[in-house]
Short mmCIF file of C-alpha atoms in Angstrom, two decimals:
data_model
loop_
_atom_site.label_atom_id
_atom_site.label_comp_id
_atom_site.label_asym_id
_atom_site.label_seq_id
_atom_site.Cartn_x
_atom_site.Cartn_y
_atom_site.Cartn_z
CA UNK A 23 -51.96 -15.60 101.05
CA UNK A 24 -52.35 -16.31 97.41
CA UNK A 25 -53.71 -20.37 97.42
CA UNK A 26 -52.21 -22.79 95.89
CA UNK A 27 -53.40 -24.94 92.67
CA UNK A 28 -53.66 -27.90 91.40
CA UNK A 29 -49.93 -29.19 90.25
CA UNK A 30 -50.20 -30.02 86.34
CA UNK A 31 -48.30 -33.47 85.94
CA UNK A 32 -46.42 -35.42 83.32
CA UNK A 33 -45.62 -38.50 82.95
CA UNK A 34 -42.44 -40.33 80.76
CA UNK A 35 -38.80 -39.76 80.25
CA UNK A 36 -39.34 -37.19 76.90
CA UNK A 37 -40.98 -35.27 79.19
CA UNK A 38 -38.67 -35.06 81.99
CA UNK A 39 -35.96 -34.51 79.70
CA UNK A 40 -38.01 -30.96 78.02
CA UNK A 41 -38.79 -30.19 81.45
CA UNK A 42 -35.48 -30.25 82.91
CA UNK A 43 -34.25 -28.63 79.38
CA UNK A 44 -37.00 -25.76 79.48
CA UNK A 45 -36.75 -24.65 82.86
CA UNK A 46 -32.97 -24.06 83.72
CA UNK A 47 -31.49 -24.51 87.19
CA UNK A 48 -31.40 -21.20 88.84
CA UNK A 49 -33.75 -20.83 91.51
CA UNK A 50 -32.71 -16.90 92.35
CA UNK A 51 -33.37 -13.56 90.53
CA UNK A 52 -30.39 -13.58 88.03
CA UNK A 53 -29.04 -10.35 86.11
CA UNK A 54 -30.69 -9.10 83.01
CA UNK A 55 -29.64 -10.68 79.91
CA UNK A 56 -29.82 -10.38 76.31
CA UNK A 57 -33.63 -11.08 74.71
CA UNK A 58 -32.49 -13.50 72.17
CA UNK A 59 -31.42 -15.80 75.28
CA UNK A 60 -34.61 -16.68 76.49
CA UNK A 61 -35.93 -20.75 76.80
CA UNK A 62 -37.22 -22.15 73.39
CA UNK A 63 -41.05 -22.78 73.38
CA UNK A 64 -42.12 -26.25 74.30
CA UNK A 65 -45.40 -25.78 72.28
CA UNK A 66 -47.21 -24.13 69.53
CA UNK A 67 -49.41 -22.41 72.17
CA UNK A 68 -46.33 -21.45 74.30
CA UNK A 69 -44.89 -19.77 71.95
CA UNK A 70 -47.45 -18.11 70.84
CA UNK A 71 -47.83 -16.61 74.48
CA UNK A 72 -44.43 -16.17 74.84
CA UNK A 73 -44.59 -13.81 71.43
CA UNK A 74 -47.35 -11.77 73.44
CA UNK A 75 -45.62 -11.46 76.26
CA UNK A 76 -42.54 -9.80 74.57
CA UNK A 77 -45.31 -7.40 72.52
CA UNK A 78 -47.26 -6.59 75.26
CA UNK A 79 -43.77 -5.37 77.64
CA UNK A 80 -42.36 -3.28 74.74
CA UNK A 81 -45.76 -1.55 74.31
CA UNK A 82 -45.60 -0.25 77.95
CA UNK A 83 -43.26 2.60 76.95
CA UNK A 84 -46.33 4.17 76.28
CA UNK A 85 -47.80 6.06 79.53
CA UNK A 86 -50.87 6.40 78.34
CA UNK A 87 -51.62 2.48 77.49
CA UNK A 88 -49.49 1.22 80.48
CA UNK A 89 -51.90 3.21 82.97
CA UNK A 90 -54.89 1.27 80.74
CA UNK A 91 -53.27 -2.21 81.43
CA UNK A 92 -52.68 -1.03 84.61
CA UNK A 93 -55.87 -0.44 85.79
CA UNK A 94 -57.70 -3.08 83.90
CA UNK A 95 -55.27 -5.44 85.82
CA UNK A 96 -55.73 -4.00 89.42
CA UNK A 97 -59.70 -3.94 89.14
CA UNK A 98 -59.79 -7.72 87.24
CA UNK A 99 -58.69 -11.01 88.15
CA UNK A 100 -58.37 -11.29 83.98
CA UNK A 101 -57.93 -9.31 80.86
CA UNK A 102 -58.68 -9.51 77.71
CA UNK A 103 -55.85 -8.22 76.23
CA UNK A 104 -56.55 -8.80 72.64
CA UNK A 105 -59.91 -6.47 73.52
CA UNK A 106 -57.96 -4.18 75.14
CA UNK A 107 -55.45 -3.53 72.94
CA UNK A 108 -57.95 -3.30 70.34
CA UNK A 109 -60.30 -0.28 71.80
CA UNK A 110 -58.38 0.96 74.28
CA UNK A 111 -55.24 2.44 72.54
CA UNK A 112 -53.08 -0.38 72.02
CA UNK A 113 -50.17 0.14 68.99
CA UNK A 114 -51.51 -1.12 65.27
CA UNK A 115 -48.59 -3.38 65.63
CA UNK A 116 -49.38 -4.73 69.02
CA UNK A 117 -52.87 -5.41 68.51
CA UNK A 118 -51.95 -7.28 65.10
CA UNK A 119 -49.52 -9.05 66.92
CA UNK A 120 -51.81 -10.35 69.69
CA UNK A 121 -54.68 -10.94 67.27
CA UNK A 122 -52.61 -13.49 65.54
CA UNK A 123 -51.41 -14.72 68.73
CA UNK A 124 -54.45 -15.57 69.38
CA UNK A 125 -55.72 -17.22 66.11
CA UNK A 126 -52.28 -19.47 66.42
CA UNK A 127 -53.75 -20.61 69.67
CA UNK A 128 -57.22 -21.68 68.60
CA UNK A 129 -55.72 -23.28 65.96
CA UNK A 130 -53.46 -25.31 68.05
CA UNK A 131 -55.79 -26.50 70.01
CA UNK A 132 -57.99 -27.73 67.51
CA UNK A 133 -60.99 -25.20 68.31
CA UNK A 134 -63.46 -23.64 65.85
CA UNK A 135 -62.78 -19.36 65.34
CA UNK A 136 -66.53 -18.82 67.15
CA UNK A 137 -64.42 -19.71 70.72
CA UNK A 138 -63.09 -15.90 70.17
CA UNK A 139 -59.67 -14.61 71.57
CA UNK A 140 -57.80 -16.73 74.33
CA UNK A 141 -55.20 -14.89 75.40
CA UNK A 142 -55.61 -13.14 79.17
CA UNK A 143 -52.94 -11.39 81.08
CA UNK A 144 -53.29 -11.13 85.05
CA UNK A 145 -51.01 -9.55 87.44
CA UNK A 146 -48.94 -12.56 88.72
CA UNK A 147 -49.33 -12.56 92.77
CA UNK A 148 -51.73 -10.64 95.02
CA UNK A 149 -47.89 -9.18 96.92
CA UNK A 150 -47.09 -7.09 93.67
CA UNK A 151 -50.22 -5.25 93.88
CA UNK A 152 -48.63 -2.22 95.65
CA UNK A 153 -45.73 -1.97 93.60
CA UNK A 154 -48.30 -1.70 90.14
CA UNK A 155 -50.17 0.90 91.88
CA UNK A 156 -47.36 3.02 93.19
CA UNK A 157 -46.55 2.98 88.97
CA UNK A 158 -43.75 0.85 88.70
CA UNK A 159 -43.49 -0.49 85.25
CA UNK A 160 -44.09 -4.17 84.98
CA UNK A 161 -42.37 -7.05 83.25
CA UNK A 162 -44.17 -9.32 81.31
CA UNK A 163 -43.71 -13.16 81.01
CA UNK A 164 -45.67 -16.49 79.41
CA UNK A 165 -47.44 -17.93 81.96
CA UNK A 166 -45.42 -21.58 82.02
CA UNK A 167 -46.87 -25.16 81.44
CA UNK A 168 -44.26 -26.66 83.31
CA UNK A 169 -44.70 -27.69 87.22
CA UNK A 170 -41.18 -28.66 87.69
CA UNK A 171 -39.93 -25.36 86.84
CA UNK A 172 -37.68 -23.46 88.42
CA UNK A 173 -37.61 -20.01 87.13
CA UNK A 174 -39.43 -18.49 85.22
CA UNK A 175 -38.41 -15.61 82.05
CA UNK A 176 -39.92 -11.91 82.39
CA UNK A 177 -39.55 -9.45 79.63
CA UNK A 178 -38.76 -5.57 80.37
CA UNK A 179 -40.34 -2.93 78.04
CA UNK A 180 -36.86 -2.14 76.97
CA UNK A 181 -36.81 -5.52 75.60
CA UNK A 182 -34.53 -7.52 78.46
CA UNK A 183 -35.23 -10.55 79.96
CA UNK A 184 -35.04 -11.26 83.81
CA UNK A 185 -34.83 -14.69 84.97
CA UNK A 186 -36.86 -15.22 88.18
CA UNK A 187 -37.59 -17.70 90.85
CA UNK A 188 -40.31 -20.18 89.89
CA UNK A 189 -41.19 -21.00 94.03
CA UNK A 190 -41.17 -17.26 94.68
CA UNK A 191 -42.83 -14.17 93.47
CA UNK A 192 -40.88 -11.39 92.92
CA UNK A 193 -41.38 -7.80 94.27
CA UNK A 194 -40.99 -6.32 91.05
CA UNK A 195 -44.70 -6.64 89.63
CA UNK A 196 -45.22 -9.33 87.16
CA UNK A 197 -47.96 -9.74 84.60
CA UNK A 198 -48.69 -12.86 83.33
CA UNK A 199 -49.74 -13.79 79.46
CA UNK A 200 -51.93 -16.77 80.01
CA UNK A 201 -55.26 -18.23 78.01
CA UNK A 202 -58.21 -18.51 79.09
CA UNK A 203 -58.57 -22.03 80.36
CA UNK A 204 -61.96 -22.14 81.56
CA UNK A 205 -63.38 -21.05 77.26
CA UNK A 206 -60.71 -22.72 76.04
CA UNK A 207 -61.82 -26.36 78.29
CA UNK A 208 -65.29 -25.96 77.56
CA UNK A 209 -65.11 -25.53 73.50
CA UNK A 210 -62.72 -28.01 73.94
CA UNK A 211 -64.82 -30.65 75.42
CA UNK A 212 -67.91 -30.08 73.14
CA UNK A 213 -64.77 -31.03 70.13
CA UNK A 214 -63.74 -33.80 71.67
CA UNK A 215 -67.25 -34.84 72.37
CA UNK A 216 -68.25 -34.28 68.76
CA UNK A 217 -65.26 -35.98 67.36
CA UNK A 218 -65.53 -39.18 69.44
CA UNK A 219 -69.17 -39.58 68.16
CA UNK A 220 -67.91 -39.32 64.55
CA UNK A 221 -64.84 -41.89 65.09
CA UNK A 222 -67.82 -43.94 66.80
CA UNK A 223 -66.64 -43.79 70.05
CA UNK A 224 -70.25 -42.85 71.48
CA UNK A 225 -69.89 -40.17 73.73
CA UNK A 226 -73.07 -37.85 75.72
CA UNK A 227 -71.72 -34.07 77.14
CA UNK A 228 -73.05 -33.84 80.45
CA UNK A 229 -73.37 -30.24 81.72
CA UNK A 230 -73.21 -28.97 84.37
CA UNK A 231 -75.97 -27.12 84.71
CA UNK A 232 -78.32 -30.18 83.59
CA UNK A 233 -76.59 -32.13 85.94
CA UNK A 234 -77.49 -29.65 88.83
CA UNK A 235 -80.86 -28.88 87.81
CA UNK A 236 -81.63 -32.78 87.55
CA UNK A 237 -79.83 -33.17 90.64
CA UNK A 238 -82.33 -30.78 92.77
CA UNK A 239 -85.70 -32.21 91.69
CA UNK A 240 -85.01 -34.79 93.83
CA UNK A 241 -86.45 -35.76 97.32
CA UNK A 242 -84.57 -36.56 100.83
CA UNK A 243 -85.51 -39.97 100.45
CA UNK A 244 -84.89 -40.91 97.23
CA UNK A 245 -81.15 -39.36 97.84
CA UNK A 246 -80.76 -42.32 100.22
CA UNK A 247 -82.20 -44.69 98.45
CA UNK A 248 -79.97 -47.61 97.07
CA UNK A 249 -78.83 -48.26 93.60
CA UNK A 250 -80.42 -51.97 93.10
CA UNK A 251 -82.42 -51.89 90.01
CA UNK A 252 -86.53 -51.67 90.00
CA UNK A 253 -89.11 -51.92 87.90
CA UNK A 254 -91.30 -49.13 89.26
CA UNK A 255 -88.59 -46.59 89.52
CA UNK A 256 -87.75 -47.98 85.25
CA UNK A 257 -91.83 -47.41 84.75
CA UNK A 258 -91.23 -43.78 85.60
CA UNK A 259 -88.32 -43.24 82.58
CA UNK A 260 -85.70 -42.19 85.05
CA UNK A 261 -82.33 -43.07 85.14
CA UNK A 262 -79.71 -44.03 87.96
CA UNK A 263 -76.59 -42.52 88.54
CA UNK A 264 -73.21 -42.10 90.11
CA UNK A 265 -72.87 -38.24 91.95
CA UNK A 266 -70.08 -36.40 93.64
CA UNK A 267 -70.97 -35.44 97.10
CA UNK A 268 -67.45 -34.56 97.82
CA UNK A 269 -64.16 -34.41 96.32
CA UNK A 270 -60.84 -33.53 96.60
CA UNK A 271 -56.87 -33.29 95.19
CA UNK A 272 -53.61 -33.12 96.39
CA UNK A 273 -51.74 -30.32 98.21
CA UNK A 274 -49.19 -29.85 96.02
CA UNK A 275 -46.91 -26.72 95.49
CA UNK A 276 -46.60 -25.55 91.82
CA UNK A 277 -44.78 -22.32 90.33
CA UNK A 278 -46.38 -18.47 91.54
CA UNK A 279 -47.09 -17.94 87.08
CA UNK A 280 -49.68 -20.50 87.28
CA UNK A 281 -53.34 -19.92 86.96
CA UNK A 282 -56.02 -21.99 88.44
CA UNK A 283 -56.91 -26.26 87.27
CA UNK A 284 -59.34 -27.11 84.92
CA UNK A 285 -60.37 -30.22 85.67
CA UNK A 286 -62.59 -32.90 83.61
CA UNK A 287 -62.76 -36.94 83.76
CA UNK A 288 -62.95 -38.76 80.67
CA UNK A 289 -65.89 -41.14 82.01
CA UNK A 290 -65.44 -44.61 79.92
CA UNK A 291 -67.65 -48.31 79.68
CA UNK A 292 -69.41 -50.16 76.87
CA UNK A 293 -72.40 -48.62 75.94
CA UNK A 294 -76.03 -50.59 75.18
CA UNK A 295 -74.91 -51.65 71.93
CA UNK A 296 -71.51 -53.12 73.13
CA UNK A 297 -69.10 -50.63 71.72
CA UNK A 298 -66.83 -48.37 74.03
CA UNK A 299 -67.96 -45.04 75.15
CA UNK A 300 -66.85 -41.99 76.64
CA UNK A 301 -68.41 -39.07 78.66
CA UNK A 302 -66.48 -36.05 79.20
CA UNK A 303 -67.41 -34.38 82.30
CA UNK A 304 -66.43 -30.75 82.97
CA UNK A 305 -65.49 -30.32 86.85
CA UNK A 306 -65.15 -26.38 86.89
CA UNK A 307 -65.01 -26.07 90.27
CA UNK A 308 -62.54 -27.98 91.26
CA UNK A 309 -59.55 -25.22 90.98
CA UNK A 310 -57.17 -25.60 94.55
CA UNK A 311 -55.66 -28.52 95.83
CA UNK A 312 -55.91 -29.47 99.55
CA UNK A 313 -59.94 -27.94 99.59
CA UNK A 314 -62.43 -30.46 99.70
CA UNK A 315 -65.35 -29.10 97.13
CA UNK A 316 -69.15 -30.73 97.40
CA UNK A 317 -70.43 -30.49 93.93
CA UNK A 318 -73.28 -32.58 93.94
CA UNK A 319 -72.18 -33.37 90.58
CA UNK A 320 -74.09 -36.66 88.46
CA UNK A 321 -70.64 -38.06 87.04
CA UNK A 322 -72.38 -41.47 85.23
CA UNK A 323 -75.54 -42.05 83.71
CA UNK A 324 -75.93 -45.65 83.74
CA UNK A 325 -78.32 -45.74 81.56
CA UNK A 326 -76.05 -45.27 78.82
CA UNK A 327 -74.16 -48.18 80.26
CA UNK A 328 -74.50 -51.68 79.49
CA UNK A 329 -73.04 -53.30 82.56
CA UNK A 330 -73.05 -51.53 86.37
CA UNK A 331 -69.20 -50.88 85.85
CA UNK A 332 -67.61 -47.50 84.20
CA UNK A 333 -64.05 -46.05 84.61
CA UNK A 334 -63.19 -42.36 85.54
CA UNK A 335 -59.63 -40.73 83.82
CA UNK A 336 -59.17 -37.15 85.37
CA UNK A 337 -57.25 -34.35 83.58
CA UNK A 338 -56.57 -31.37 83.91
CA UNK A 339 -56.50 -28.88 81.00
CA UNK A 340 -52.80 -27.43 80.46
CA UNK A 341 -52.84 -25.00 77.44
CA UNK A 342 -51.62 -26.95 74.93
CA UNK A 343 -54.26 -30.01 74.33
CA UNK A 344 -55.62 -30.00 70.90
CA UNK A 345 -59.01 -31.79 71.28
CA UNK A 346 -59.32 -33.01 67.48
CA UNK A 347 -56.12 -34.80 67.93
CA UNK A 348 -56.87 -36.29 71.65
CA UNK A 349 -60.16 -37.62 70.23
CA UNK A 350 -58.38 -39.02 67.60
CA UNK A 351 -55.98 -40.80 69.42
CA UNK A 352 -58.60 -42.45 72.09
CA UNK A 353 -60.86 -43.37 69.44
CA UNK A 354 -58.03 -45.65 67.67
CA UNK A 355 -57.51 -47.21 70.63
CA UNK A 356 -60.69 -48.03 72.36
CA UNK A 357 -61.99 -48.44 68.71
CA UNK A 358 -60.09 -51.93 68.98
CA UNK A 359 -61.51 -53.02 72.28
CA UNK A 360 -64.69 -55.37 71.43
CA UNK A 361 -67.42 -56.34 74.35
CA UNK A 362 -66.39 -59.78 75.64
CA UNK A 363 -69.84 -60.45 77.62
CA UNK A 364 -67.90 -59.24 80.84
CA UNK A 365 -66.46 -55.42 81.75
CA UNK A 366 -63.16 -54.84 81.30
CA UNK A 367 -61.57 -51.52 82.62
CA UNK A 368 -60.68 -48.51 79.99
CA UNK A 369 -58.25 -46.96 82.46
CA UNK A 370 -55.34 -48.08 80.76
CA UNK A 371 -56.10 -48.20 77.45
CA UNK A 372 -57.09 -44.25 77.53
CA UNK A 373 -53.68 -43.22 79.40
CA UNK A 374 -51.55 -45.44 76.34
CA UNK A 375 -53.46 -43.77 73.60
CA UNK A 376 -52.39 -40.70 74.55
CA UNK A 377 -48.83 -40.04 73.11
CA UNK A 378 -46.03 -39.78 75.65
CA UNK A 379 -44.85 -36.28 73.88
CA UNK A 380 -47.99 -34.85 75.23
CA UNK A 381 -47.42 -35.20 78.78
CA UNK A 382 -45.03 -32.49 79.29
CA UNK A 383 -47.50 -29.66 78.40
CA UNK A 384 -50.98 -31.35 77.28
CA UNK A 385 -53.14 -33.14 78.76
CA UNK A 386 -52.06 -33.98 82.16
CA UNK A 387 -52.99 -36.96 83.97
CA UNK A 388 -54.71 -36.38 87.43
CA UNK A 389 -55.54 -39.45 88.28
CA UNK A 390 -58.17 -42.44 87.96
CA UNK A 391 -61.34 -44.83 89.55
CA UNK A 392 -61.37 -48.31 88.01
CA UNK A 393 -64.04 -49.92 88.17
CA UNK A 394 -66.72 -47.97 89.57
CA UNK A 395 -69.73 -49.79 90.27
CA UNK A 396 -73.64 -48.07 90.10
CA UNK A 397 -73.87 -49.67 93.82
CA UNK A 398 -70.92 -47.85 95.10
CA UNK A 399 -72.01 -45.39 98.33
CA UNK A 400 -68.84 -44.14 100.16
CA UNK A 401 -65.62 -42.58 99.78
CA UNK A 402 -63.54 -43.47 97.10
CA UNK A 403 -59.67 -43.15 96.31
CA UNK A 404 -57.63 -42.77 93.68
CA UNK A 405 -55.49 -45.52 91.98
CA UNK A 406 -52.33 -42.98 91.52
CA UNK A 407 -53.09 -41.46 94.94
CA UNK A 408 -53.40 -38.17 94.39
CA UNK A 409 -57.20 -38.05 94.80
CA UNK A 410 -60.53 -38.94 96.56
CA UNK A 411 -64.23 -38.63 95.74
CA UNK A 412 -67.27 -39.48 98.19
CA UNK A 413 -70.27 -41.19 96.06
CA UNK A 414 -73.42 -41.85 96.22
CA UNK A 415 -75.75 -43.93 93.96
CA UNK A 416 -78.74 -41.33 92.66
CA UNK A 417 -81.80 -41.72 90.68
CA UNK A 418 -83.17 -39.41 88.33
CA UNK A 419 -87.08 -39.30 87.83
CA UNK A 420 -88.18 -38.42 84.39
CA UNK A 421 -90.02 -34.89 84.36
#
């Protein structure tokens, strides 16, 4: 059974409203129709997938590059279609097409040209497999950035569109013109973490793999230890911190087309010098709902903190974000928030800064931890519900 993801949410009535608008009521396999009657793109990156999509199922006329795409699909979970199409035989026209697909993308989502091509296409559920093999011609469809919907559009390579179920895959074998979330989250995160230092919004990247290789240099006992302050441990130049031993999302259903999460938390306080901060911290991991994950993963460094009190915003990467502009807009608003002498929680602040068009395909809101203190050892829930996280206080020696 394929598993189920993460469900990307929105949030506000303009969203609803494109939702309900974008994703038609239909929830059964309807009769082909004519291509010029397919849903209008909600975003600059949708429709630039949605362009691919249409490219990529009129190219399959040809035998010779459908068996290609074929077996690049059945022997990897992704493919690099712009790559493909480029030394494997695609058309001039369709590996133009995609290339510029592709630059629209980066472009949209504020990202420098070094993050390379974006686009992936994957065969939509694990149940079409035998149908692809057996050589069945597949239709192609934009993988959609909308939770709530219920069908989804699928091109033909004679250039009709086939409106499908959104809850269930279809026997006919689907691929799926999607981006590469994972590249596209990571650039994305070094942006917004360069772009919040030059609004002044002071902001540290925390890696993962610094985290983990921090995190193992560290005995039994001092994993147990608790997170009151002392002068010996300061002596050493180590730090204190705030990890993940466990965590875990909602089981919620979401539409067949989807790929996996891409989780981060915006981690926010007032730094040393008084002024608000945030740390973005990538969660790669986390990609199914309903499976508890045990990361071991440092999510605050309190010694970039001034008091023992930080707020965590989770999100989940959903195509369309463009980092410059979601720096820009959290850095006006904390920007205005001075140090009082006392800590006051970011939460809300961060969720009103960012605009309520972005909901329906940005950056979606997973949920949030107010007021997390550097003492806190236990289990931990979410404000909106939809969440929990076991911590533990940790200390850091310096090497």
């Amino acid at each position: 059974m394929r598993p189920r993801h993460l469900r990307r949410r929105g949030l506000g009535a303009t969203a609803a409203a494109l939702v309900a608008l974008c994703a038609g009521q239909t929830l059964t396999a309807l009769p082909a129709t004519a291509a010029t009657t397919a849903p209008a793109p909600t975003s600059a990156v949708t429709a630039a997938e949605d362009q691919a999509a249409r490219a990529i199922a009129g190219s399959l006329t040809d035998s010779d590059w459908r068996a290609r795409v074929r077996t690049a699909a059945l022997t990897s979970k992704e493919v690099d279609v712009t790559a493909l199409a480029a030394h494997a035989g695609g058309s001039r026209g369709l590996r133009s097409t995609l290339t510029a697909a592709d630059r629209r993308i980066v472009t949209a989502k504020g990202l420098g040209a070094e993050v390379g091509p974006l686009l992936r296409l994957r065969l939509g559920d694990a149940s079409m497999r035998g149908a692809l093999a057996a050589g069945t011609t597949p239709w192609v469809a934009a993988a959609t950035q909308n939770e709530d919907a219920t069908t989804v559009t699928a091109y033909d390579s004679h250039g009709r569109t086939h409106t499908l179920d959104a809850r269930k895959a279809p026997a006919h074998p689907v691929y799926v013109v999607d981006i590469d979330s994972s590249t596209a989250l990571a650039a994305g995160l070094d942006v917004l973490t360069e772009e919040l230092a030059r609004y002044g919004v002071r902001s540290a990247r925390q890696t993962t793999a610094t985290k983990q290789t921090s995190a193992s240099k560290q005995s039994t006992s001092a994993q147990h230890s608790t997170a009151h302050r002392s002068p010996a441990l300061a002596a050493t130049g180590g730090f204190w911190t705030t990890r993940i031993t466990a965590v875990e999302l909602s089981d919620d259903e979401e539409p067949w087309i989807k790929g996996d999460a891409e989780i981060y938390t915006l981690v926010t306080g007032f730094g040393q010098d008084g002024k608000v901060r945030v740390d973005p911290v990538d969660m790669p991991y986390l990609d199914n709902d309903g499976t508890v994950y045990r990361p071991n993963q440092i999510l605050v460094n309190w010694s970039s903190y001034k008091y023992d009190l930080a707020d965590a915003v989770m999100m989940e990467e959903d195509g369309s974000t463009n980092y410059h502009d979601l720096a820009q807009a959290i850095a006006t608003a904390l920007l205005t928030i001075t140090d009082q002498g006392a800590y006051i929680p970011l939460v809300n602040a961060v969720l009103d800064a960012i605009p309520a068009d972005w909901w329906t395909d940005d950056p979606d809101y997973v949920d949030s931890w107010y007021t997390l203190a550097r003492s806190d050892d236990g289990t931990r829930y979410g404000a909106r519900g939809n969440g929990w996280m076991t911590v533990q206080p940790y200390y850091v020696p310096e090497l």
